[in-house]
CSV table of C-alpha atoms in Angstrom, one decimal:
chain,number,residue,atom,x,y,z
A,1,MET,CA,-0.2,-12.0,-1.6
A,2,GLY,CA,0.5,-12.4,1.6
A,3,GLN,CA,2.3,-15.9,2.1
A,4,GLU,CA,0.5,-18.3,4.4
A,5,ILE,CA,2.2,-20.8,6.7
A,6,GLY,CA,1.7,-23.9,8.1
A,7,ARG,CA,0.9,-23.8,12.1
A,8,THR,CA,0.2,-20.5,14.1
A,9,THR,CA,2.0,-21.3,17.5
A,10,PHE,CA,5.7,-21.5,18.2
A,11,ASP,CA,8.5,-21.7,20.9
A,12,ALA,CA,11.7,-20.4,21.6
A,13,ILE,CA,13.4,-23.3,19.1
A,14,ASP,CA,11.8,-22.1,16.2
A,15,PHE,CA,12.9,-18.5,16.9
A,16,ASN,CA,16.3,-19.6,17.1
A,17,ARG,CA,16.0,-22.0,14.3
A,18,PHE,CA,14.0,-19.1,12.2
A,19,ALA,CA,16.4,-16.3,13.5
A,20,GLU,CA,19.7,-18.2,12.3
A,21,ARG,CA,18.6,-18.9,9.1
A,22,LEU,CA,17.6,-15.2,8.7
A,23,ARG,CA,20.9,-14.5,9.5
A,24,GLU,CA,22.4,-17.1,7.0
A,25,GLU,CA,20.2,-16.0,3.7
A,26,THR,CA,20.6,-12.2,4.7
A,27,HIS,CA,24.1,-12.6,4.3
A,28,HIS,CA,24.0,-14.9,0.6
A,29,LEU,CA,21.6,-12.6,-0.5
A,30,LEU,CA,24.2,-9.1,0.5
A,31,ASP,CA,27.3,-11.3,-1.6
A,32,TRP,CA,24.5,-12.9,-4.3
A,33,ALA,CA,23.7,-8.7,-5.1
A,34,ARG,CA,27.5,-8.0,-4.9
A,35,ALA,CA,28.1,-10.3,-7.2
A,36,GLY,CA,25.5,-9.6,-10.0
A,37,GLY,CA,23.4,-11.8,-9.2
A,38,PHE,CA,19.9,-10.5,-10.1
A,39,ARG,CA,20.2,-10.2,-13.9
A,40,ASP,CA,16.9,-9.2,-15.0
A,41,GLU,CA,17.1,-5.7,-16.7
A,42,ARG,CA,13.1,-5.6,-17.5
A,43,TYR,CA,10.7,-2.9,-16.0
A,44,VAL,CA,7.6,-4.6,-15.2
A,45,ALA,CA,4.4,-3.0,-13.3
A,46,GLY,CA,1.9,-5.0,-11.2
A,47,PHE,CA,-0.6,-3.8,-8.7
A,48,GLU,CA,-2.5,-5.3,-5.5
A,49,LEU,CA,-6.0,-3.9,-4.7
A,50,GLU,CA,-7.8,-4.8,-1.3
A,51,ALA,CA,-11.4,-4.1,-1.4
A,52,TRP,CA,-14.6,-4.6,0.6
A,53,LEU,CA,-17.7,-7.0,0.8
A,54,LEU,CA,-20.6,-5.1,2.0
A,55,ASP,CA,-24.4,-6.5,2.1
A,56,HIS,CA,-27.3,-4.6,0.4
A,57,ALA,CA,-27.0,-1.6,3.3
A,58,GLY,CA,-23.7,-1.0,2.6
A,59,MET,CA,-22.2,-2.7,5.8
A,60,PRO,CA,-19.3,-4.9,6.1
A,61,TYR,CA,-20.6,-8.6,4.8
A,62,PRO,CA,-18.1,-11.1,6.4
A,63,ILE,CA,-18.1,-14.2,3.6
A,64,ASN,CA,-15.2,-13.9,1.8
A,65,GLU,CA,-14.5,-17.6,2.5
A,66,ALA,CA,-17.8,-18.6,0.8
A,67,PHE,CA,-17.2,-15.9,-2.0
A,68,LEU,CA,-13.8,-16.9,-3.0
A,69,THR,CA,-15.3,-21.1,-3.1
A,70,VAL,CA,-17.1,-19.8,-5.7
A,71,LEU,CA,-15.3,-17.4,-7.8
A,72,ALA,CA,-12.5,-19.7,-8.0
A,73,ASP,CA,-10.0,-17.4,-9.1
A,74,THR,CA,-6.5,-17.9,-8.0
A,75,MET,CA,-5.4,-14.1,-8.3
A,76,VAL,CA,-8.0,-13.1,-6.3
A,77,VAL,CA,-7.4,-14.0,-2.7
A,78,PRO,CA,-8.6,-13.6,1.2
A,79,GLU,CA,-7.3,-10.6,2.9
A,80,LEU,CA,-7.1,-10.2,6.7
A,81,SER,CA,-10.9,-9.6,7.4
A,82,ARG,CA,-13.7,-11.7,6.6
A,83,PHE,CA,-15.2,-9.2,4.3
A,84,ASN,CA,-12.0,-8.1,2.8
A,85,ILE,CA,-10.5,-9.7,-0.3
A,86,GLU,CA,-7.8,-9.0,-2.5
A,87,VAL,CA,-7.3,-8.6,-6.8
A,88,ASN,CA,-4.2,-9.2,-8.5
A,89,GLY,CA,-3.1,-8.2,-11.4
A,90,THR,CA,-0.6,-10.3,-14.0
A,91,PRO,CA,2.9,-8.5,-14.3
A,92,GLN,CA,3.2,-6.4,-17.2
A,93,VAL,CA,6.7,-5.1,-18.8
A,94,LEU,CA,6.5,-1.2,-19.2
A,95,ARG,CA,5.8,-1.0,-22.9
A,96,PRO,CA,3.0,0.8,-25.3
A,97,GLY,CA,-0.2,-0.5,-24.3
A,98,ALA,CA,1.2,-1.5,-20.6
A,99,LEU,CA,-1.2,0.1,-18.7
A,100,GLN,CA,-4.1,-0.4,-20.9
A,101,ALA,CA,-3.7,-4.0,-20.6
A,102,MET,CA,-3.4,-3.6,-16.5
A,103,GLU,CA,-7.0,-2.2,-16.7
A,104,ALA,CA,-8.7,-4.0,-19.0
A,105,GLU,CA,-7.6,-7.4,-16.9
A,106,LEU,CA,-8.7,-5.5,-13.8
A,107,ASP,CA,-12.0,-4.4,-15.1
A,108,ALA,CA,-12.6,-7.9,-15.9
A,109,THR,CA,-11.5,-9.4,-12.8
A,110,TRP,CA,-13.9,-7.0,-10.9
A,111,ARG,CA,-17.1,-7.2,-13.3
A,112,ARG,CA,-16.6,-11.2,-13.0
A,113,ALA,CA,-16.2,-11.0,-8.9
A,114,GLN,CA,-18.8,-7.9,-9.2
A,115,ALA,CA,-21.2,-10.8,-10.6
A,116,VAL,CA,-20.7,-13.5,-7.8
A,117,ALA,CA,-20.9,-11.0,-5.1
A,118,HIS,CA,-24.6,-9.9,-6.7
A,119,GLY,CA,-25.3,-13.5,-6.7
A,120,MET,CA,-24.9,-13.4,-3.0
A,121,ASP,CA,-26.9,-11.0,-1.9
A,122,ALA,CA,-23.8,-8.8,-1.8
A,123,GLN,CA,-22.0,-5.7,-3.8
A,124,LEU,CA,-17.9,-5.1,-3.8
A,125,ALA,CA,-16.6,-1.8,-2.5
A,126,ILE,CA,-13.5,-0.2,-3.7
A,127,ILE,CA,-12.7,2.9,-0.6
A,128,GLY,CA,-10.0,3.4,1.7
A,129,ILE,CA,-12.2,2.9,5.0
A,130,PRO,CA,-16.2,2.4,4.4
A,131,PRO,CA,-18.0,5.2,6.6
A,132,THR,CA,-20.2,2.3,7.4
A,133,LEU,CA,-17.7,0.2,9.3
A,134,ARG,CA,-18.0,0.1,12.8
A,135,GLU,CA,-15.4,-0.8,15.6
A,136,ALA,CA,-17.6,-3.8,16.7
A,137,ASP,CA,-16.7,-4.8,12.6
A,138,LEU,CA,-13.3,-5.4,13.8
A,139,THR,CA,-13.0,-8.3,16.0
A,140,LEU,CA,-11.4,-12.2,15.8
A,141,ALA,CA,-14.4,-13.1,15.0
A,142,THR,CA,-14.3,-12.1,11.6
A,143,MET,CA,-10.5,-12.8,11.0
A,144,SER,CA,-9.9,-14.7,7.8
A,145,ALA,CA,-9.2,-18.7,8.3
A,146,MET,CA,-5.7,-18.1,8.0
A,147,ASN,CA,-2.7,-19.4,10.1
A,148,ARG,CA,-0.9,-16.2,9.1
A,149,TYR,CA,-3.0,-13.7,10.5
A,150,VAL,CA,-3.9,-15.3,13.5
A,151,ALA,CA,0.0,-16.1,14.4
A,152,LEU,CA,0.5,-12.5,13.5
A,153,ASN,CA,-2.2,-11.1,15.9
A,154,GLU,CA,-0.3,-13.5,18.2
A,155,GLN,CA,3.0,-12.4,17.9
A,156,VAL,CA,2.3,-8.9,17.8
A,157,ILE,CA,0.6,-8.5,21.2
A,158,ARG,CA,3.1,-11.4,22.5
A,159,GLN,CA,5.9,-9.2,21.6
A,160,ARG,CA,3.8,-6.3,23.4
A,161,ALA,CA,4.2,-8.4,26.6
A,162,GLY,CA,0.0,-7.8,26.8
A,163,GLN,CA,-0.3,-4.7,26.6
A,164,PRO,CA,-3.3,-3.2,24.7
A,165,LEU,CA,-2.2,-1.2,21.0
A,166,ARG,CA,-2.9,2.7,21.2
A,167,ILE,CA,-4.9,4.4,18.5
A,168,HIS,CA,-4.5,8.1,18.9
A,169,ILE,CA,-5.2,10.5,15.7
A,170,GLU,CA,-6.5,14.1,15.9
A,171,GLY,CA,-8.0,15.4,12.6
A,172,GLU,CA,-10.9,17.6,13.0
A,173,ASP,CA,-12.3,15.4,15.2
A,174,ALA,CA,-10.1,12.9,17.9
A,175,LEU,CA,-10.1,9.4,18.2
A,176,ASP,CA,-8.8,7.6,21.3
A,177,LEU,CA,-8.9,3.8,21.3
A,178,GLY,CA,-7.6,0.7,22.7
A,179,ARG,CA,-7.4,-2.2,21.5
A,180,SER,CA,-6.1,-6.6,22.0
A,181,ASP,CA,-5.7,-7.5,19.3
A,182,VAL,CA,-4.6,-6.1,15.6
A,183,MET,CA,-8.2,-5.9,13.4
A,184,LEU,CA,-8.3,-1.9,13.1
A,185,GLU,CA,-5.3,-3.1,10.1
A,186,ALA,CA,-8.3,-4.6,8.4
A,187,ALA,CA,-9.8,-0.9,8.0
A,188,THR,CA,-7.1,0.3,5.8
A,189,THR,CA,-7.6,-1.2,2.4
A,190,SER,CA,-5.2,-0.1,-0.7
A,191,PHE,CA,-4.2,-0.1,-4.0
A,192,GLN,CA,-0.6,-1.4,-3.9
A,193,LEU,CA,1.7,-0.6,-7.1
A,194,HIS,CA,4.9,-2.6,-8.0
A,195,LEU,CA,7.7,-1.5,-9.7
A,196,GLN,CA,10.3,-4.1,-11.1
A,197,VAL,CA,13.7,-2.5,-11.9
A,198,PRO,CA,17.1,-3.5,-12.9
A,199,GLU,CA,18.6,-4.6,-9.3
A,200,ARG,CA,22.2,-2.0,-10.4
A,201,GLU,CA,19.4,1.3,-10.7
A,202,SER,CA,17.8,-0.2,-7.6
A,203,ALA,CA,18.4,2.5,-5.2
A,204,ARG,CA,17.5,5.5,-7.7
A,205,TYR,CA,14.0,3.8,-8.1
A,206,TYR,CA,13.9,3.0,-4.0
A,207,ASN,CA,14.9,6.8,-3.3
A,208,ALA,CA,12.8,8.3,-6.3
A,209,SER,CA,9.9,6.4,-4.9
A,210,LEU,CA,9.7,7.7,-1.6
A,211,LEU,CA,10.2,11.1,-2.9
A,212,THR,CA,6.5,10.6,-5.1
A,213,CYS,CA,5.2,9.6,-2.0
A,214,GLY,CA,3.8,13.2,-0.7
A,215,PRO,CA,2.3,13.8,-3.9
A,216,LEU,CA,1.1,10.8,-5.0
A,217,LEU,CA,-0.8,10.5,-1.7
A,218,ALA,CA,-2.2,14.3,-1.8
A,219,LEU,CA,-3.2,13.4,-5.5
A,220,ALA,CA,-5.2,10.6,-4.7
A,221,THR,CA,-6.6,10.6,-0.3
A,222,ASN,CA,-10.0,8.5,-0.1
A,223,SER,CA,-10.2,7.6,3.8
A,224,PRO,CA,-11.1,10.6,5.5
A,225,LEU,CA,-13.6,9.3,8.0
A,226,LEU,CA,-13.5,6.5,10.9
A,227,PHE,CA,-16.4,5.5,12.9
A,228,GLY,CA,-18.4,8.6,12.3
A,229,ARG,CA,-15.2,10.7,12.9
A,230,ARG,CA,-13.1,13.3,10.8
A,231,LEU,CA,-9.9,12.6,10.8
A,232,TRP,CA,-7.2,12.7,8.6
A,233,GLN,CA,-7.7,12.7,4.7
A,234,GLU,CA,-5.8,9.5,4.3
A,235,THR,CA,-6.8,8.4,8.1
A,236,ARG,CA,-5.7,4.9,6.6
A,237,ILE,CA,-1.7,6.4,7.5
A,238,PRO,CA,-2.3,6.9,11.1
A,239,LEU,CA,-4.4,3.6,11.4
A,240,PHE,CA,-2.1,1.3,10.0
A,241,GLU,CA,0.8,2.4,11.4
A,242,GLN,CA,-0.8,2.3,15.3
A,243,SER,CA,-2.8,-1.2,14.7
A,244,VAL,CA,0.3,-3.6,14.5
A,245,ASP,CA,2.7,-0.6,16.7
A,246,LEU,CA,5.4,-3.2,19.0
A,247,GLY,CA,5.1,-0.6,21.5
A,248,GLY,CA,8.6,0.7,23.1
A,249,TYR,CA,8.7,4.3,20.7
A,250,GLY,CA,5.4,5.9,21.3
A,251,GLY,CA,3.2,8.1,19.8
A,252,LEU,CA,6.1,11.0,19.4
A,253,GLY,CA,9.1,8.6,19.4
A,254,ASP,CA,11.2,7.3,16.6
A,255,LEU,CA,8.5,6.4,13.7
A,256,SER,CA,11.1,4.7,11.6
A,257,ALA,CA,11.5,2.3,14.1
A,258,ARG,CA,8.1,1.4,14.0
A,259,ARG,CA,6.9,-1.7,12.1
A,260,VAL,CA,4.9,0.2,9.6
A,261,SER,CA,6.5,3.8,9.1
A,262,LEU,CA,8.1,5.5,5.5
A,263,GLY,CA,11.4,4.3,7.2
A,264,ARG,CA,14.8,5.5,8.3
A,265,GLY,CA,16.1,6.9,5.4
A,266,TYR,CA,17.4,6.8,1.8
A,267,VAL,CA,19.1,3.7,0.1
A,268,HIS,CA,22.9,4.5,-0.8
A,269,ARG,CA,24.0,1.9,-3.6
A,270,THR,CA,21.2,-0.6,-3.7
A,271,LEU,CA,17.5,-1.5,-2.1
A,272,ILE,CA,18.9,-4.6,-1.0
A,273,GLU,CA,20.8,-3.0,1.6
A,274,LEU,CA,17.1,-2.6,3.4
A,275,PHE,CA,17.1,-6.5,4.1
A,276,ARG,CA,20.2,-5.7,6.1
A,277,GLU,CA,17.9,-3.6,8.4
A,278,ASN,CA,15.4,-6.0,8.2
A,279,LEU,CA,17.5,-8.7,10.1
A,280,GLU,CA,19.8,-5.8,12.8
A,281,LEU,CA,16.4,-4.2,13.5
A,282,PHE,CA,13.0,-6.1,13.5
A,283,PRO,CA,12.1,-9.2,15.8
A,284,VAL,CA,11.0,-11.9,14.1
A,285,LEU,CA,7.3,-12.5,14.2
A,286,LEU,CA,6.7,-15.4,12.0
A,287,PRO,CA,9.2,-18.3,12.4
A,288,MET,CA,8.3,-20.5,10.7
A,289,SER,CA,10.6,-23.0,8.4
A,290,LEU,CA,10.5,-23.4,5.2
A,291,ASP,CA,11.4,-26.0,3.0
A,292,GLU,CA,12.2,-23.8,-0.2
A,293,PRO,CA,15.8,-23.6,-1.2
A,294,ALA,CA,18.0,-21.2,0.4
A,295,GLU,CA,18.6,-19.8,-2.7
A,296,ARG,CA,15.3,-18.5,-2.7
A,297,PHE,CA,15.5,-16.7,0.7
A,298,PRO,CA,12.4,-17.7,1.7
A,299,HIS,CA,13.5,-16.7,5.6
A,300,VAL,CA,14.4,-13.3,4.3
A,301,ARG,CA,11.1,-13.2,2.4
A,302,LEU,CA,8.8,-14.2,4.6
A,303,HIS,CA,10.4,-12.2,7.4
A,304,ASN,CA,10.2,-8.8,5.1
A,305,GLY,CA,6.5,-9.6,4.5
A,306,SER,CA,6.0,-8.5,8.2
A,307,ILE,CA,7.7,-5.8,7.9
A,308,TRP,CA,5.2,-3.2,5.9
A,309,ARG,CA,7.3,-0.1,5.3
A,310,TRP,CA,5.0,2.3,3.2
A,311,VAL,CA,8.0,1.6,0.1
A,312,ARG,CA,8.9,-1.7,0.9
A,313,PRO,CA,11.7,-3.7,-1.6
A,314,LEU,CA,10.8,-7.0,-2.4
A,315,ILE,CA,12.7,-10.0,-4.1
A,316,GLY,CA,10.9,-12.0,-6.3
A,317,PHE,CA,11.2,-15.0,-9.0
A,318,ASP,CA,9.6,-15.3,-12.3
A,319,ALA,CA,8.2,-18.4,-13.9
A,320,GLN,CA,11.9,-19.3,-15.6
A,321,GLY,CA,13.1,-19.1,-11.7
A,322,GLU,CA,15.1,-15.7,-12.9
A,323,ALA,CA,15.3,-13.5,-9.9
A,324,HIS,CA,14.5,-10.0,-9.5
A,325,VAL,CA,14.1,-6.9,-7.1
A,326,ARG,CA,11.0,-4.5,-7.4
A,327,ILE,CA,9.4,-1.9,-5.6
A,328,GLU,CA,6.2,-2.1,-3.6
A,329,GLN,CA,4.6,1.5,-3.6
A,330,ARG,CA,1.8,1.1,-0.9
A,331,VAL,CA,0.9,4.5,-0.2
A,332,LEU,CA,-2.4,4.8,-2.2
A,333,PRO,CA,-6.0,4.0,-1.0
A,334,SER,CA,-8.2,1.5,-2.8
A,335,GLY,CA,-10.5,3.4,-5.1
A,336,PRO,CA,-12.6,5.8,-6.0
A,337,THR,CA,-13.1,4.0,-9.5
A,338,LEU,CA,-10.9,2.1,-11.5
A,339,PRO,CA,-10.2,5.0,-13.8
A,340,ASP,CA,-8.8,6.7,-10.9
A,341,MET,CA,-6.8,4.3,-9.6
A,342,MET,CA,-5.1,3.3,-12.7
A,343,ALA,CA,-4.6,7.0,-13.5
A,344,ASN,CA,-3.0,7.3,-9.9
A,345,ALA,CA,-0.7,4.7,-11.1
A,346,ALA,CA,0.0,6.1,-14.3
A,347,PHE,CA,1.3,9.3,-12.1
A,348,TYR,CA,3.1,7.1,-10.1
A,349,PHE,CA,5.4,5.2,-13.0
A,350,GLY,CA,6.0,8.1,-14.5
A,351,LEU,CA,6.8,10.5,-12.1
A,352,ALA,CA,9.2,7.8,-10.6
A,353,HIS,CA,11.0,7.0,-13.6
A,354,ALA,CA,11.5,10.8,-14.4
A,355,LEU,CA,13.1,11.2,-11.0
A,356,ALA,CA,15.2,8.0,-11.1
A,357,ARG,CA,16.9,9.1,-14.4
A,358,ARG,CA,17.5,13.0,-13.1
A,359,GLN,CA,21.6,13.3,-14.2
A,360,GLU,CA,21.3,15.1,-10.3
A,361,PRO,CA,20.2,12.4,-8.0
A,362,PRO,CA,16.8,14.5,-6.4
A,363,GLU,CA,18.0,12.5,-2.9
A,364,GLN,CA,20.8,14.2,-3.1
A,365,ILE,CA,18.7,17.9,-3.2
A,366,VAL,CA,15.8,17.2,-0.4
A,367,GLY,CA,16.7,15.2,2.9
A,368,PHE,CA,14.2,12.7,4.1
A,369,ASP,CA,13.2,14.8,6.8
A,370,ALA,CA,11.6,16.9,4.3
A,371,VAL,CA,10.2,13.6,2.0
A,372,ARG,CA,8.7,13.0,5.4
A,373,ARG,CA,7.1,15.6,6.4
A,374,ASN,CA,5.7,15.8,3.0
A,375,PHE,CA,4.3,12.3,3.2
A,376,TYR,CA,2.8,12.9,6.7
A,377,GLN,CA,1.6,16.7,5.7
A,378,ALA,CA,0.0,15.1,2.6
A,379,ALA,CA,-2.1,12.4,4.6
A,380,ARG,CA,-3.2,14.6,6.5
A,381,TYR,CA,-4.4,17.6,4.2
A,382,GLY,CA,-4.2,15.7,1.0
A,383,LEU,CA,-5.1,18.5,-1.9
A,384,GLN,CA,-4.7,21.1,0.5
A,385,ALA,CA,-1.3,20.1,2.3
A,386,ARG,CA,2.4,22.1,1.3
A,387,LEU,CA,5.3,20.1,0.1
A,388,THR,CA,9.0,20.9,-0.1
A,389,TRP,CA,10.3,19.9,-3.7
A,390,LEU,CA,13.3,20.2,-5.5
A,391,ASP,CA,13.9,23.9,-5.5
A,392,GLY,CA,13.9,23.7,-1.7
A,393,CYS,CA,10.9,25.9,-1.7
A,394,VAL,CA,7.6,24.6,0.0
A,395,HIS,CA,4.4,24.7,-2.5
A,396,PRO,CA,0.8,24.2,-2.0
A,397,ALA,CA,0.1,20.6,-3.4
A,398,ARG,CA,-2.0,21.8,-6.1
A,399,ARG,CA,0.4,24.0,-7.6
A,400,LEU,CA,3.5,21.7,-7.4
A,401,LEU,CA,1.0,18.5,-8.6
A,402,LEU,CA,0.4,20.9,-12.2
A,403,GLU,CA,4.0,21.3,-12.4
A,404,LEU,CA,5.1,17.5,-11.6
A,405,LEU,CA,2.0,16.2,-14.8
A,406,PRO,CA,4.5,16.7,-17.3
A,407,GLN,CA,7.3,15.1,-15.7
A,408,ALA,CA,5.3,11.8,-15.0
A,409,ARG,CA,3.8,12.2,-18.5
A,410,ALA,CA,7.4,12.5,-19.9
A,411,GLY,CA,9.0,9.7,-17.8
A,412,LEU,CA,6.3,7.3,-19.0
A,413,ALA,CA,7.2,8.1,-22.7
A,414,ASP,CA,10.7,7.7,-21.8
A,415,LEU,CA,9.6,3.9,-20.4
A,416,GLY,CA,8.1,3.4,-23.9
A,417,LEU,CA,4.3,3.7,-23.1
A,418,GLY,CA,2.2,5.2,-26.0
A,419,THR,CA,0.9,9.1,-25.9
A,420,GLU,CA,-2.5,7.6,-26.1
A,421,GLU,CA,-2.8,5.4,-22.8
A,422,ALA,CA,-0.8,8.4,-21.2
A,423,GLU,CA,-3.0,11.3,-22.0
A,424,ARG,CA,-6.0,9.6,-20.7
A,425,TYR,CA,-4.6,9.4,-17.6
A,426,PHE,CA,-2.9,12.7,-17.5
A,427,GLY,CA,-6.4,14.5,-18.5
A,428,LEU,CA,-8.1,12.8,-15.6
A,429,LEU,CA,-5.6,13.9,-13.3
A,430,GLU,CA,-5.2,17.2,-14.5
A,431,ALA,CA,-9.1,17.9,-14.1
A,432,ARG,CA,-9.1,16.5,-10.4
A,433,ILE,CA,-6.4,18.6,-9.7
A,434,GLU,CA,-8.1,21.6,-11.2
A,435,THR,CA,-11.5,20.8,-9.4
A,436,GLY,CA,-9.9,20.0,-6.3
A,437,GLN,CA,-11.8,16.7,-5.6
A,438,THR,CA,-10.4,13.9,-4.9
A,439,GLY,CA,-12.3,10.3,-3.0
A,440,ALA,CA,-12.0,12.2,0.5
A,441,ASP,CA,-13.0,15.9,-0.9
A,442,TRP,CA,-15.9,14.1,-2.2
A,443,LEU,CA,-16.4,11.6,1.0
A,444,VAL,CA,-16.5,14.7,3.3
A,445,SER,CA,-18.9,16.9,1.2
A,446,HIS,CA,-21.1,14.4,1.0
A,447,TRP,CA,-21.3,13.4,4.7
A,448,ARG,CA,-21.9,16.8,5.5
A,449,ARG,CA,-24.8,17.2,3.1
A,450,CYS,CA,-26.0,13.6,4.5
A,451,HIS,CA,-25.8,15.3,8.1
A,452,GLY,CA,-23.5,12.3,9.0
A,453,ASP,CA,-25.4,9.4,7.7
A,454,ASP,CA,-23.2,7.1,6.7
A,455,ILE,CA,-25.8,4.5,5.1
A,456,GLN,CA,-26.8,7.0,2.7
A,457,LEU,CA,-23.4,7.9,2.4
A,458,MET,CA,-22.2,4.8,1.4
A,459,ALA,CA,-24.7,4.4,-1.1
A,460,ASP,CA,-24.2,7.3,-2.9
A,461,TYR,CA,-20.6,7.0,-3.3
A,462,LEU,CA,-21.3,3.0,-4.3
A,463,GLU,CA,-23.6,4.4,-7.2
A,464,ASN,CA,-20.7,7.1,-8.2
A,465,GLN,CA,-18.3,4.3,-8.3
A,466,ARG,CA,-20.7,2.3,-10.4
A,467,SER,CA,-21.0,4.8,-13.0
A,468,GLY,CA,-17.3,4.5,-13.8
A,469,ALA,CA,-17.4,8.8,-13.6
A,470,PRO,CA,-13.9,9.7,-12.0
A,471,VAL,CA,-14.2,11.4,-8.7
A,472,HIS,CA,-13.1,14.7,-10.0
A,473,GLU,CA,-17.0,14.0,-12.0
A,474,TRP,CA,-19.0,13.1,-8.9
A,475,SER,CA,-21.9,15.7,-7.7
A,476,PRO,CA,-20.7,16.6,-4.2
């Protein structure tokens, strides 16, 4: 969940004070980690699901404040725009039944939330970017009433010296926009997976998570349309990267220096190294002084929350105050259905574990440049991408994914998850790969059949989503 702050305006004193505390906490964190301060040895999974509030015509409906008041569930919170919400789940120790428990909780929350939405003449949807979204929907008037979002917008524009944000995406069509706010970020809803691991193993798992990005995204694209244009299979990726770009790098510059990127490379000993990188490379956006004890690293965590790596390191604390590290895998879009998303989660958790436990570290075999190419290939072409893998060869994504499914299944088994729940998810994934139909593939095919009628496309998508049938079963 995004951390709320107490105010929206700051001066030079605030920035200097925050920078000093950030520096002190970062050095303390590095020392504390070296001394073995992270003692939680569990493997724990979690998720955050971003969703849309739509009216009965399938158009974005900016009522999240009233909706959340009626729902009254602390695990469901606002997102950047008034037509987005975020659903959070209870962390699950990875053992038999964990994924089924995650899905059951998400399904129960979703049903309650959908009932509330219906009572307000609205409906909920899970999709990366709804085809009915219009640029006019994304204004400061539809920003959620939270100080965090107001301050982020003001600071991004201030650090760009007032220069507009430039959005340029070329796919089958092209999009070229200038914006004076960050609200295009609200168009990019995702299904974020969390994987807690022992800190002493965190480098292997973080690097493994980077390696999964290309195959995982190719398997799950669901955002091919924006403002009536056919762009990338996962248009959410370039749109988010450019919607909060602080400038100075340009579209062909150092992508790793952007606020949203895949990062600068692998880590070496621990993912805690990335917090030093945060301190050294990224200007402070939210210089809010916090009253939490320094031992909980509040300024480190707040600063990290304004750096949106596609694979992000996190520090957390359980109910007993025990610290842990976890990895936030952010590449997946929302949708198309809950079973589809849970199958994607099973693939990620299993493959990341399998790669992290290989005797020869795969990060010593595949260079980071290839990992980055895989990621953008997958975002642009989905299942038609060509991906470099551990054998040094470039593979069609569908062929590679079929080879990776048994490895991911074995990874889940090694984590102790039951065979029955794994078989259900992997059977769904295999069928999706065999049919070649992700959410993005269905949306593009049906969009053409609807002759670009976005309202009809959204209605048909929602009807399929409500059926619960996985996307490979949807009629084009």
